[in-house]
Coordinates of C-alpha atoms and ligand atoms in Angstrom, one line a residue:
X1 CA -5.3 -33.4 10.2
X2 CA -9.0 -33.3 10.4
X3 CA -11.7 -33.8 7.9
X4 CA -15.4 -33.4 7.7
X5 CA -17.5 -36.7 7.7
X6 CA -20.7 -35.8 6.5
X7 CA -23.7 -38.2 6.2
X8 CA -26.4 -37.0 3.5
X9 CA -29.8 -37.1 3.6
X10 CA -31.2 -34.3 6.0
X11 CA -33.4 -31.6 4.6
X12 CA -32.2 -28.4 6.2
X13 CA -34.0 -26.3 8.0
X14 CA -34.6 -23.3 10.7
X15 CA -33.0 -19.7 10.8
X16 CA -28.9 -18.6 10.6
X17 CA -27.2 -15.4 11.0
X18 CA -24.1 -15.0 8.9
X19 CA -20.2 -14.4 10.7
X20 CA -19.0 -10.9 8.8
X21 CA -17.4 -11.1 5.9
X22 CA -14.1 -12.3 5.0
X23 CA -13.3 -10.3 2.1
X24 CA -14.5 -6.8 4.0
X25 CA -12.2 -7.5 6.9
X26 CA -9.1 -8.4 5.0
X27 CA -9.3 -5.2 3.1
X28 CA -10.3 -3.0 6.1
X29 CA -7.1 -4.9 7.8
X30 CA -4.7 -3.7 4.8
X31 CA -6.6 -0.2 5.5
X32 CA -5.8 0.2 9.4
X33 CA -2.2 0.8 8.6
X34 CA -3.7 4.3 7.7
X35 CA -3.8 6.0 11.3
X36 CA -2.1 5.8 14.2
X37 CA -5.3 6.5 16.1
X38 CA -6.6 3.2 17.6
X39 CA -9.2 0.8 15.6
X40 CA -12.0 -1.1 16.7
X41 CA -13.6 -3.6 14.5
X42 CA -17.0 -5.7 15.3
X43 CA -17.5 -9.0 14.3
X44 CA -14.5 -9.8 12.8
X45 CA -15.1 -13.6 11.2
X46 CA -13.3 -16.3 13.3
X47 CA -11.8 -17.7 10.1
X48 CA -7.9 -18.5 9.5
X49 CA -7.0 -15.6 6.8
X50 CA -8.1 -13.2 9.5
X51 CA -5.6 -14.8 11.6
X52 CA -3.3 -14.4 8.9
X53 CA -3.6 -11.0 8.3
X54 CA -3.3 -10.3 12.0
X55 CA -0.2 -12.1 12.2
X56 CA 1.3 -10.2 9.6
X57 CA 0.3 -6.9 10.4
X58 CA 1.8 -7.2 13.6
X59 CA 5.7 -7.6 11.9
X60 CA 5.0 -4.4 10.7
X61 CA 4.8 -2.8 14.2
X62 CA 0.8 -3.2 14.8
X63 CA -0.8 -4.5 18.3
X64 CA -3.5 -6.5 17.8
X65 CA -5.6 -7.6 20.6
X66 CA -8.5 -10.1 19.9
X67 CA -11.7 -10.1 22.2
X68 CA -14.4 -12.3 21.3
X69 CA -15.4 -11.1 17.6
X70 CA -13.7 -7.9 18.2
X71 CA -10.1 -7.0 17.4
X72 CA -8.3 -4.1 18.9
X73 CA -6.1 -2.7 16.6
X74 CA -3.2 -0.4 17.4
X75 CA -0.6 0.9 14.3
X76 CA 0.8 3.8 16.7
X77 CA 4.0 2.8 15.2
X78 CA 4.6 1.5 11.8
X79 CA 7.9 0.2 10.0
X80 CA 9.2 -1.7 6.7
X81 CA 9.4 -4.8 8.6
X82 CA 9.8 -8.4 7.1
X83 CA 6.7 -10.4 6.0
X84 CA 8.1 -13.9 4.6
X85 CA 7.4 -15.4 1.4
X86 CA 5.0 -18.2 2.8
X87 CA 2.8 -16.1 5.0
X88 CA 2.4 -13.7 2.1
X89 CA 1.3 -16.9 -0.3
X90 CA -0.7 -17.9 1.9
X91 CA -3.2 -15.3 1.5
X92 CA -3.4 -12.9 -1.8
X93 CA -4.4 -9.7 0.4
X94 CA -0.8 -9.9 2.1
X95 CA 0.3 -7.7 -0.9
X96 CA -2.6 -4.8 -0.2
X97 CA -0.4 -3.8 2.7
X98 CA 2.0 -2.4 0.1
X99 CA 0.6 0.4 -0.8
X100 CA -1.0 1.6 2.4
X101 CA 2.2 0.9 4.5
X102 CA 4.5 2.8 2.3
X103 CA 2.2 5.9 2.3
X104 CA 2.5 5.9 5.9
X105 CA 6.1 5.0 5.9
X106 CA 7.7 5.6 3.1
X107 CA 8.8 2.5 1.9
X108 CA 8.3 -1.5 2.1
X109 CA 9.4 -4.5 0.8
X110 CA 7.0 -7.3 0.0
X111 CA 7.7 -10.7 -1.2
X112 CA 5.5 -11.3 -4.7
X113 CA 1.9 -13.0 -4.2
X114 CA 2.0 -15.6 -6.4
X115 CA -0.6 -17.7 -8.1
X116 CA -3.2 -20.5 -6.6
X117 CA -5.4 -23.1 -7.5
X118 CA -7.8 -20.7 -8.7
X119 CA -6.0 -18.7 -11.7
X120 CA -2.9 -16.8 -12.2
X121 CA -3.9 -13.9 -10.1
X122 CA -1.1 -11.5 -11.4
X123 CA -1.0 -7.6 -9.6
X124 CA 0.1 -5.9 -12.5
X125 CA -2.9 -3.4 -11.9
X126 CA -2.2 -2.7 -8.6
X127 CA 1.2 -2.0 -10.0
X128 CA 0.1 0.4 -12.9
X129 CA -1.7 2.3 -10.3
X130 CA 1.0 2.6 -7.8
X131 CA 3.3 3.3 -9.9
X132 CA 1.0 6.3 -11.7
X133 CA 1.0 7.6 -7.8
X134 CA 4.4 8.2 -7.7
X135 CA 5.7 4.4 -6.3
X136 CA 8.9 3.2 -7.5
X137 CA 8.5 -0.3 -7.5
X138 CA 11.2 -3.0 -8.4
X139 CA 10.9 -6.5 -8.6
X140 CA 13.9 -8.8 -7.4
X141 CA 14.0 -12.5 -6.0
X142 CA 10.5 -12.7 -5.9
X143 CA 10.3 -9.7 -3.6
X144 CA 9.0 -6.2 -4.3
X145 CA 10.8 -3.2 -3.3
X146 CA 9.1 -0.2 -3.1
X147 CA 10.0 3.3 -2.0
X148 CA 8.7 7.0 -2.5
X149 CA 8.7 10.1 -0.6
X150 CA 5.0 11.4 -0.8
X151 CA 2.3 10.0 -3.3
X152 CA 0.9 11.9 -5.4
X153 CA -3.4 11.5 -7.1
X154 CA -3.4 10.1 -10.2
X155 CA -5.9 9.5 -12.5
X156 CA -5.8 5.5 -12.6
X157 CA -7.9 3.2 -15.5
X158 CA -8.2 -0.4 -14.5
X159 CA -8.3 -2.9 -17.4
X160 CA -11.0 -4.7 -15.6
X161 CA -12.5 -3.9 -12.8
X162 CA -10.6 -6.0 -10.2
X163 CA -11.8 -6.0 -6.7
X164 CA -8.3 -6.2 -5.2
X165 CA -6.7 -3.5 -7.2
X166 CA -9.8 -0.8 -6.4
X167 CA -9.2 -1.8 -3.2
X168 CA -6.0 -1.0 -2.9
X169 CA -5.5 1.9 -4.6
X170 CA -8.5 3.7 -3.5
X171 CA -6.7 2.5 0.0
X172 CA -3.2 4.0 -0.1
X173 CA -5.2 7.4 -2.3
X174 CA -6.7 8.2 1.0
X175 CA -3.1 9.6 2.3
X176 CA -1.6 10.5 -1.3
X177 CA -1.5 14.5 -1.9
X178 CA -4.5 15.6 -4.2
X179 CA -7.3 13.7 -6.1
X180 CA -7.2 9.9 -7.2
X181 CA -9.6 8.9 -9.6
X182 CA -10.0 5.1 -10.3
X183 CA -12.0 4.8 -13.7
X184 CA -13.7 1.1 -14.4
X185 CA -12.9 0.5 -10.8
X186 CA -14.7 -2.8 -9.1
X187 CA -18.2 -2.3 -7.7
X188 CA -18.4 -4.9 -5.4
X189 CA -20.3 -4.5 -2.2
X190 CA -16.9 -5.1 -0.4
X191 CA -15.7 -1.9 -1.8
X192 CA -18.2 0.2 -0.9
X193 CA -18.0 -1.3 3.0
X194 CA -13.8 -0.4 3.0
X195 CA -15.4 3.3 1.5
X196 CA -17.4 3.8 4.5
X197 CA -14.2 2.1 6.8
X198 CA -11.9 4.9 5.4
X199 CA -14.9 7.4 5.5
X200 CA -15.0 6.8 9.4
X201 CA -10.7 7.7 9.4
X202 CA -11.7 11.3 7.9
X203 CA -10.9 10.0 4.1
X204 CA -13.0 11.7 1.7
X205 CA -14.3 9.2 -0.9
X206 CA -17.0 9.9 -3.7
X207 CA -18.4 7.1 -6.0
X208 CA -17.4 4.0 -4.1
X209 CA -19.9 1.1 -5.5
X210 CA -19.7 2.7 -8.7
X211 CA -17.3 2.5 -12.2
X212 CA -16.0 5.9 -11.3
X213 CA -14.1 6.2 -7.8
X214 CA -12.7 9.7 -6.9
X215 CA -10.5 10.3 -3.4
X216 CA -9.4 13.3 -2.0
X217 CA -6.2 12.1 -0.1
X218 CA -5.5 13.4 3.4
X219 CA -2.2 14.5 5.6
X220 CA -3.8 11.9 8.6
X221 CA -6.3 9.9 9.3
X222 CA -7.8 9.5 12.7
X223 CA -9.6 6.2 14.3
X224 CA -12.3 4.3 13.8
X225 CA -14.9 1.8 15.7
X226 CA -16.7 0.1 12.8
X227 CA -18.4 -3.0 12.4
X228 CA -18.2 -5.6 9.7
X229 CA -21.0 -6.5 7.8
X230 CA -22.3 -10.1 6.9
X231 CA -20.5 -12.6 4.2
X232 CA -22.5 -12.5 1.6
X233 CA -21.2 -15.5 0.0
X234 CA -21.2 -17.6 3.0
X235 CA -25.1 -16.7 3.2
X236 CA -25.1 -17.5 -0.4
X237 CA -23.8 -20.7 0.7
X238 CA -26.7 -21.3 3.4
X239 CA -29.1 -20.4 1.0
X240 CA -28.0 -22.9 -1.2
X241 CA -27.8 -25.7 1.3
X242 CA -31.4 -25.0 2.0
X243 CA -31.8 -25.4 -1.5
X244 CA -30.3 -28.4 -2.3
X245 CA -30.9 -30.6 0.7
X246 CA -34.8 -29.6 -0.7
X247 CA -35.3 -28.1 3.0
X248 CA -35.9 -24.5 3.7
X249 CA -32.7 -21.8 5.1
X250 CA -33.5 -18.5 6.3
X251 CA -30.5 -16.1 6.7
X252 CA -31.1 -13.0 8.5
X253 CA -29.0 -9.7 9.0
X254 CA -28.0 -9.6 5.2
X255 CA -28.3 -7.2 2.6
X256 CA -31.0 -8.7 0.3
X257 CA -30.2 -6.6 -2.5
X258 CA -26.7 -8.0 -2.8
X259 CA -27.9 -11.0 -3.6
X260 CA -29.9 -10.6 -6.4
X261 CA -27.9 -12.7 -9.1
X262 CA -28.0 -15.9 -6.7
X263 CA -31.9 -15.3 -5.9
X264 CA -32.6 -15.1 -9.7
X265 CA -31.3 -18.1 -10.3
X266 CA -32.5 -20.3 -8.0
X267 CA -35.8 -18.8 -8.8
X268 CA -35.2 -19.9 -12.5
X269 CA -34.5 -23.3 -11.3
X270 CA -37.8 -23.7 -9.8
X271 CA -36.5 -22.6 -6.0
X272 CA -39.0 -21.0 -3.4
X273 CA -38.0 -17.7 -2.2
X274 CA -39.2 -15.3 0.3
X275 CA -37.6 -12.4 0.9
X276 CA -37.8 -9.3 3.6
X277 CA -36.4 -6.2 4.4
X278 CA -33.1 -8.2 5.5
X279 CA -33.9 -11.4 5.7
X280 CA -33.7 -14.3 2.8
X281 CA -35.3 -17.8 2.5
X282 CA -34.6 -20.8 0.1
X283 CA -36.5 -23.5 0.1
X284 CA -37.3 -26.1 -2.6
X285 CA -39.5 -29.6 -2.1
X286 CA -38.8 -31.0 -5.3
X287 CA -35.8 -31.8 -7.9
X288 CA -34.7 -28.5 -9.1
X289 CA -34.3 -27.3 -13.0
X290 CA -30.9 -26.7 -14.8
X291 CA -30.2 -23.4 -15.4
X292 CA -27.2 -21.2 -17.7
X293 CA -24.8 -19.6 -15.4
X294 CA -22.2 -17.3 -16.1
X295 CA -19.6 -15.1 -13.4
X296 CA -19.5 -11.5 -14.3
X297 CA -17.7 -8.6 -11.6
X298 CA -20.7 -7.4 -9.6
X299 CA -23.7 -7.2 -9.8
X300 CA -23.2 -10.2 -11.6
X301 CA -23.1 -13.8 -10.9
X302 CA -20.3 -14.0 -8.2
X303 CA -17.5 -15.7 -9.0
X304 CA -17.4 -17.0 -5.2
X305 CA -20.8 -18.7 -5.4
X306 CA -19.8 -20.5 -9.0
X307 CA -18.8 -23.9 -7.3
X308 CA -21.3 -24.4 -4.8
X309 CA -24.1 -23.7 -7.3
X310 CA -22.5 -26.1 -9.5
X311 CA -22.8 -28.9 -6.7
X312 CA -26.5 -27.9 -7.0
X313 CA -27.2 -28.4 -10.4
X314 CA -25.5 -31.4 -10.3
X315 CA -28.8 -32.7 -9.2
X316 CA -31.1 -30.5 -11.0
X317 CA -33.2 -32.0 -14.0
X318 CA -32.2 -31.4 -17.2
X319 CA -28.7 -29.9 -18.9
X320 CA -26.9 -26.9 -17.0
X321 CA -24.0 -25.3 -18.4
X322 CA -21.5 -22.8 -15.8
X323 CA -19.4 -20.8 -17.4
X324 CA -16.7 -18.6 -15.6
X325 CA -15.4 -15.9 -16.8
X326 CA -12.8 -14.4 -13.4
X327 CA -10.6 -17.3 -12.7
X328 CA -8.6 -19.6 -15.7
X329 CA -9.6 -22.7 -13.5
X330 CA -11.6 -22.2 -10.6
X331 CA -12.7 -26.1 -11.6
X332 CA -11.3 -28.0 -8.6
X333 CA -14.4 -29.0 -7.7
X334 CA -15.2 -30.7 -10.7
X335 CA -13.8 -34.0 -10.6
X336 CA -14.7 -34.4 -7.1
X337 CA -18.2 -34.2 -7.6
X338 CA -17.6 -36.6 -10.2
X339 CA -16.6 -39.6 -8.0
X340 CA -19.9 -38.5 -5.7
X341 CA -21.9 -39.7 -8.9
X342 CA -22.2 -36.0 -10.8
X343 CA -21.8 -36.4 -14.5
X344 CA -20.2 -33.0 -15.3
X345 CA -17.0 -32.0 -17.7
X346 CA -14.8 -29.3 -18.1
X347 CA -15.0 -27.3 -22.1
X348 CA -12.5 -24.5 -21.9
X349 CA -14.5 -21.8 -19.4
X350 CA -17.4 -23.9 -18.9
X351 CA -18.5 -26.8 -16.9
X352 CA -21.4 -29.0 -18.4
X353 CA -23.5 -30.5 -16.4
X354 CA -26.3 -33.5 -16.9
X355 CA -27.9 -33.2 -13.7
X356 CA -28.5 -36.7 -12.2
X357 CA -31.3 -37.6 -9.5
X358 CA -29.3 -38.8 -6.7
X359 CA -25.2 -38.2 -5.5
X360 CA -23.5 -40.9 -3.6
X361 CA -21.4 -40.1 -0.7
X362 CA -17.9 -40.3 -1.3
X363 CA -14.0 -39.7 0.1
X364 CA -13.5 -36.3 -1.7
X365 CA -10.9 -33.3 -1.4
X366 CA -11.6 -29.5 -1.1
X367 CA -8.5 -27.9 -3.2
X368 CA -10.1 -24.4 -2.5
X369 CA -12.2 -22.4 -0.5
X370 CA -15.4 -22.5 -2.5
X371 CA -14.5 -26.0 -3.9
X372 CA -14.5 -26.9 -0.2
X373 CA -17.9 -25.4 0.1
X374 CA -19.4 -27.3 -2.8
X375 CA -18.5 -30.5 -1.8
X376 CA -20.1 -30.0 1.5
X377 CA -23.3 -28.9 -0.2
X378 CA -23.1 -32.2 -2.8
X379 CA -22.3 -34.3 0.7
X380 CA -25.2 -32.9 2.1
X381 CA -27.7 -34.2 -0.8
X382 CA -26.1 -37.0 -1.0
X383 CA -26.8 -40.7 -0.7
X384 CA -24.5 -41.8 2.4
X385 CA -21.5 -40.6 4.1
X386 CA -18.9 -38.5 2.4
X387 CA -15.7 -37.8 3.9
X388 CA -14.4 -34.3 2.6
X389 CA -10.4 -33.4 3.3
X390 CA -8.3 -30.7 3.4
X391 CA -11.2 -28.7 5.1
X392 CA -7.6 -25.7 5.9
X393 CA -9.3 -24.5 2.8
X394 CA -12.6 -24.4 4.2
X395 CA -11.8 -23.0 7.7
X396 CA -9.9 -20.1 5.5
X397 CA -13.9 -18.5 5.0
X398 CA -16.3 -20.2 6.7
X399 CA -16.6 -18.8 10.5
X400 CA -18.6 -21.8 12.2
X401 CA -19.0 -23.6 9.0
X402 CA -20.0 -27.1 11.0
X403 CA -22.1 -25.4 13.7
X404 CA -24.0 -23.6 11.7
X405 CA -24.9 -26.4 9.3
X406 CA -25.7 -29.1 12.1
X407 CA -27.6 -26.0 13.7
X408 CA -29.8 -26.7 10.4
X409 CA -30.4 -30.4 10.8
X410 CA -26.8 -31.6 8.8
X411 CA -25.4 -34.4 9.7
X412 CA -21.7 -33.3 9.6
X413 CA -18.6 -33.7 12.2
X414 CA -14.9 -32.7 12.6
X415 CA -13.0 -36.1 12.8
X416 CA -9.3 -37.1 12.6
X417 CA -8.5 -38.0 9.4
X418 CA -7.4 -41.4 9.4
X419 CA -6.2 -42.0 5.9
X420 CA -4.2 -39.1 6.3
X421 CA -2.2 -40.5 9.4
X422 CA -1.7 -43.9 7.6
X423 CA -0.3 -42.2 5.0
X424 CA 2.6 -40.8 6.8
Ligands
EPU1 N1 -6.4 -9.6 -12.0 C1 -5.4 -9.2 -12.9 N2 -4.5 -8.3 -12.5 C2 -4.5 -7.7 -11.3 C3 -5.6 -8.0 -10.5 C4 -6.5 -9.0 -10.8 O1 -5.3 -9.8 -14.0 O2 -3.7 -6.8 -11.1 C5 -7.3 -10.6 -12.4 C6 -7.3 -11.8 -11.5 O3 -6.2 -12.7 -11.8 C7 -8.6 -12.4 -11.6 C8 -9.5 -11.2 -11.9 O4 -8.7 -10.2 -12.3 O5 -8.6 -13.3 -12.7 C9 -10.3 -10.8 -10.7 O6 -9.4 -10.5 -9.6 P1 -9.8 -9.5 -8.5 O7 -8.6 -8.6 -8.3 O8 -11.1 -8.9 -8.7 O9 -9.9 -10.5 -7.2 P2 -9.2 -10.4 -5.8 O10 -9.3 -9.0 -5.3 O11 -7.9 -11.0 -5.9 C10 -11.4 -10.8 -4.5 C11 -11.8 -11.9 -3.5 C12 -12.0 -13.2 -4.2 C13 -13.1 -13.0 -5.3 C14 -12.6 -11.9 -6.2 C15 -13.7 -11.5 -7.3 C16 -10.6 -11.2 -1.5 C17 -9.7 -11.5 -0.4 N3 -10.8 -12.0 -2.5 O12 -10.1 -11.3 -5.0 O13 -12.5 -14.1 -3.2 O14 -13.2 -14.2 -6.0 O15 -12.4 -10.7 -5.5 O16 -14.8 -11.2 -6.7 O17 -11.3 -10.1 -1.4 C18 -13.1 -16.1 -2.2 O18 -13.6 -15.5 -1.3 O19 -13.2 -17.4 -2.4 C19 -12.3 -15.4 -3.2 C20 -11.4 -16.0 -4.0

């Protein structure tokens, strides 16, 4: 087991490019079941759900071949297979293969995703909208059983406008017979990259990236050589490293306009930022202001970035209050941040926060991804040396995550984690 020691302190500056993102290439990787034509996609994220997802897909009959950031992918020949209940847990996009795989194949049995740290996370969306295609899905032992001979377009209302289920459905649509249309369907950026992935297969898409998604499902999709874009919430995180540290972070190669939430709000709490055609900089020489943030489905405040700006107004003058509304407790990060010195509580949705003028460095533990990357950011500000563990969460999203912060000045390194081994 490893950890991250990281010794605070170090303004960060200088220029970073951001891997692509994570969320992207798990839904395009649900999507290349599609075809059988070969798939080529460009920087793929070195991150461990990737490898996941890889893994998986290839019980289901696909060849993946990894070269440098690239993967080769190759679903020639696709069958039910057997994904097992702890790979599937172990990341929540195992399920999107559902749908996809049994409109290429006809049927599929999947064991149920389950809930994490996070929330609940149920699918009964995804369900609905399968099921309105024609899916017969059962439920037994913790594994779903679907069959059906052709899907069918359906005209599909989501509840709320989950990322996942849009995905999905507008996924397995793209080889259902006749029109799909997803109504208060997700508009995150994500969905709109998978739109232009399927559009490069021969799918016919209207209205990706807005409420209203229509597809025009196809017998067969062909191939597709497609490159991921950047993680826009792991440039989110850069940015607010810059931030925080009171240095000054560039990233470059992103999608300025995808970011406008985050910008806004370090500009409220007295943040410098530049920004260019596709380029971003934060940069701060002072103590920050609080600020009021609350998580909305995009364009608003991302959930994803909800913990690591929390780390950052833990140090900000003044009262903040975050308040999220995706997740039932996406608040792991929350006592941690407390034994570095934060003074912040939990009130039903919302964290409260009395920002104080210096962390300390402390042993602390990452029990999610973006809890992971919070702690980091707080380590970084902080007084001393912090050793932050269970960094598995960390290495699921963050492609490079300590050579691109030491590329900025941070003081940070991989070590064994010694408490760990005494432990056992
Ligand atoms: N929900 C339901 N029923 C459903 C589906 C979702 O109640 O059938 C609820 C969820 O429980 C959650 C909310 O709706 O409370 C939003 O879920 P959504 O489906 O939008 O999220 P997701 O697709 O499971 C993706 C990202 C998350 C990100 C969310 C929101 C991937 C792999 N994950 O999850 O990313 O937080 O969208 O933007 O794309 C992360 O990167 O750290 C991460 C958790």
């Amino acid at each position: 087991m490893t950890m991250f020691r990281i010794d605070g302190g170090s303004k960060l500056r200088g220029d970073v490019s951001v891997a692509g993102s994570k969320n992207s290439a798990l839904a395009i990787l649900s999507a290349v079941v599609l075809t059988e034509a070969p798939i080529t996609l460009r920087g793929v994220p070195n991150i461990a759900d990737v490898k996941i997802k890889s893994d998986l897909l290839r019980r289901f009959g696909a060849k993946i071949t990894e070269d440098d950031s690239n993967l080769l992918i190759d679903c020639g020949t696709i069958f039910d297979g057997h994904a097992d209940e702890e790979t599937v847990r172990a990341i929540r996009t195992s399920f999107y293969l559902l749908g996809p795989i049994l409109a290429r194949v006809g049927k599929i049995e999947i064991p149920a995703p389950g809930g994490c740290k996070i929330g609940l996370r149920p699918v009964d969306l995804h369900l609905k909208g399968l099921a309105l295609m024609g899916a017969k899905i059962t439920l037994e032992g913790g594994v779903y059983r679907a069959t059906a001979d052709r899907l069918h377009g359906a005209n599909v209302y989501l509840d709320s406008p989950s990322a996942g289920a849009t995905q999905h459905l507008m996924t397995t649509a793209c080889l259902a017979e006749g029109v799909t249309v997803i109504q208060n369907a997700a508009m995150e950026p994500e969905i709109t990259t998978l739109a232009r992935f399927l559009g490069q297969l021969g799918a016919r898409i209207e209205g990706a990236g807005t409420s209203t998604i229509t597809i025009y499902g196809q017998r067969k999709l062909g191939g597709a050589n497609f490159v991921i874009p950047a993680d826009r919430m792991q440039a989110g995180t850069y940015l607010l490293a810059g931030a925080i540290t009171r240095g000054s972070v560039r990233v470059n190669g992103i999608l300025p306009e995808e970011h406008t939430a985050v910008v806004n709000k370090l500009i409220e709490c007295g943040a410098d930022v530049e920004q260019g055609y596709d380029w971003i900089r934060a940069s701060a020489d002072g103590r920050l202001n609080g600020t009021r943030v609350k998580t909305m489905p995009h364009p608003g405040f991302p959930t994803d970035m909800q913990q690591p700006m929390a780390a950052l107004l833990a140090t900000a003058k003044g009262a903040s209050v975050v308040e999220e509304t995706i997740y039932e407790s996406r608040t792991g990060h929350v006592n941690e941040l407390v034994r570095m010195g934060a003074e912040m509580r939990i009130e039903g949705r919302s964290v409260i926060i009395n920002g104080v003028e210096k962390l300390k460095g402390a042993g602390v533990v990452a029990s999610d991804l973006r809890a992971g990357a919070a702690l980091c950011l707080a380590a970084m500000a902080a007084e001393g040396e912090s050793h932050i563990r269970n960094i598995e969460m960390i290495d699921r999203g963050y492609h490079c995550f300590e050579e691109t912060l030491r590329s900025l000045g941070a003081k940070i390194d991989r070590v064994a984690n010694q408490e760990r081994r005494l432990a056992h």
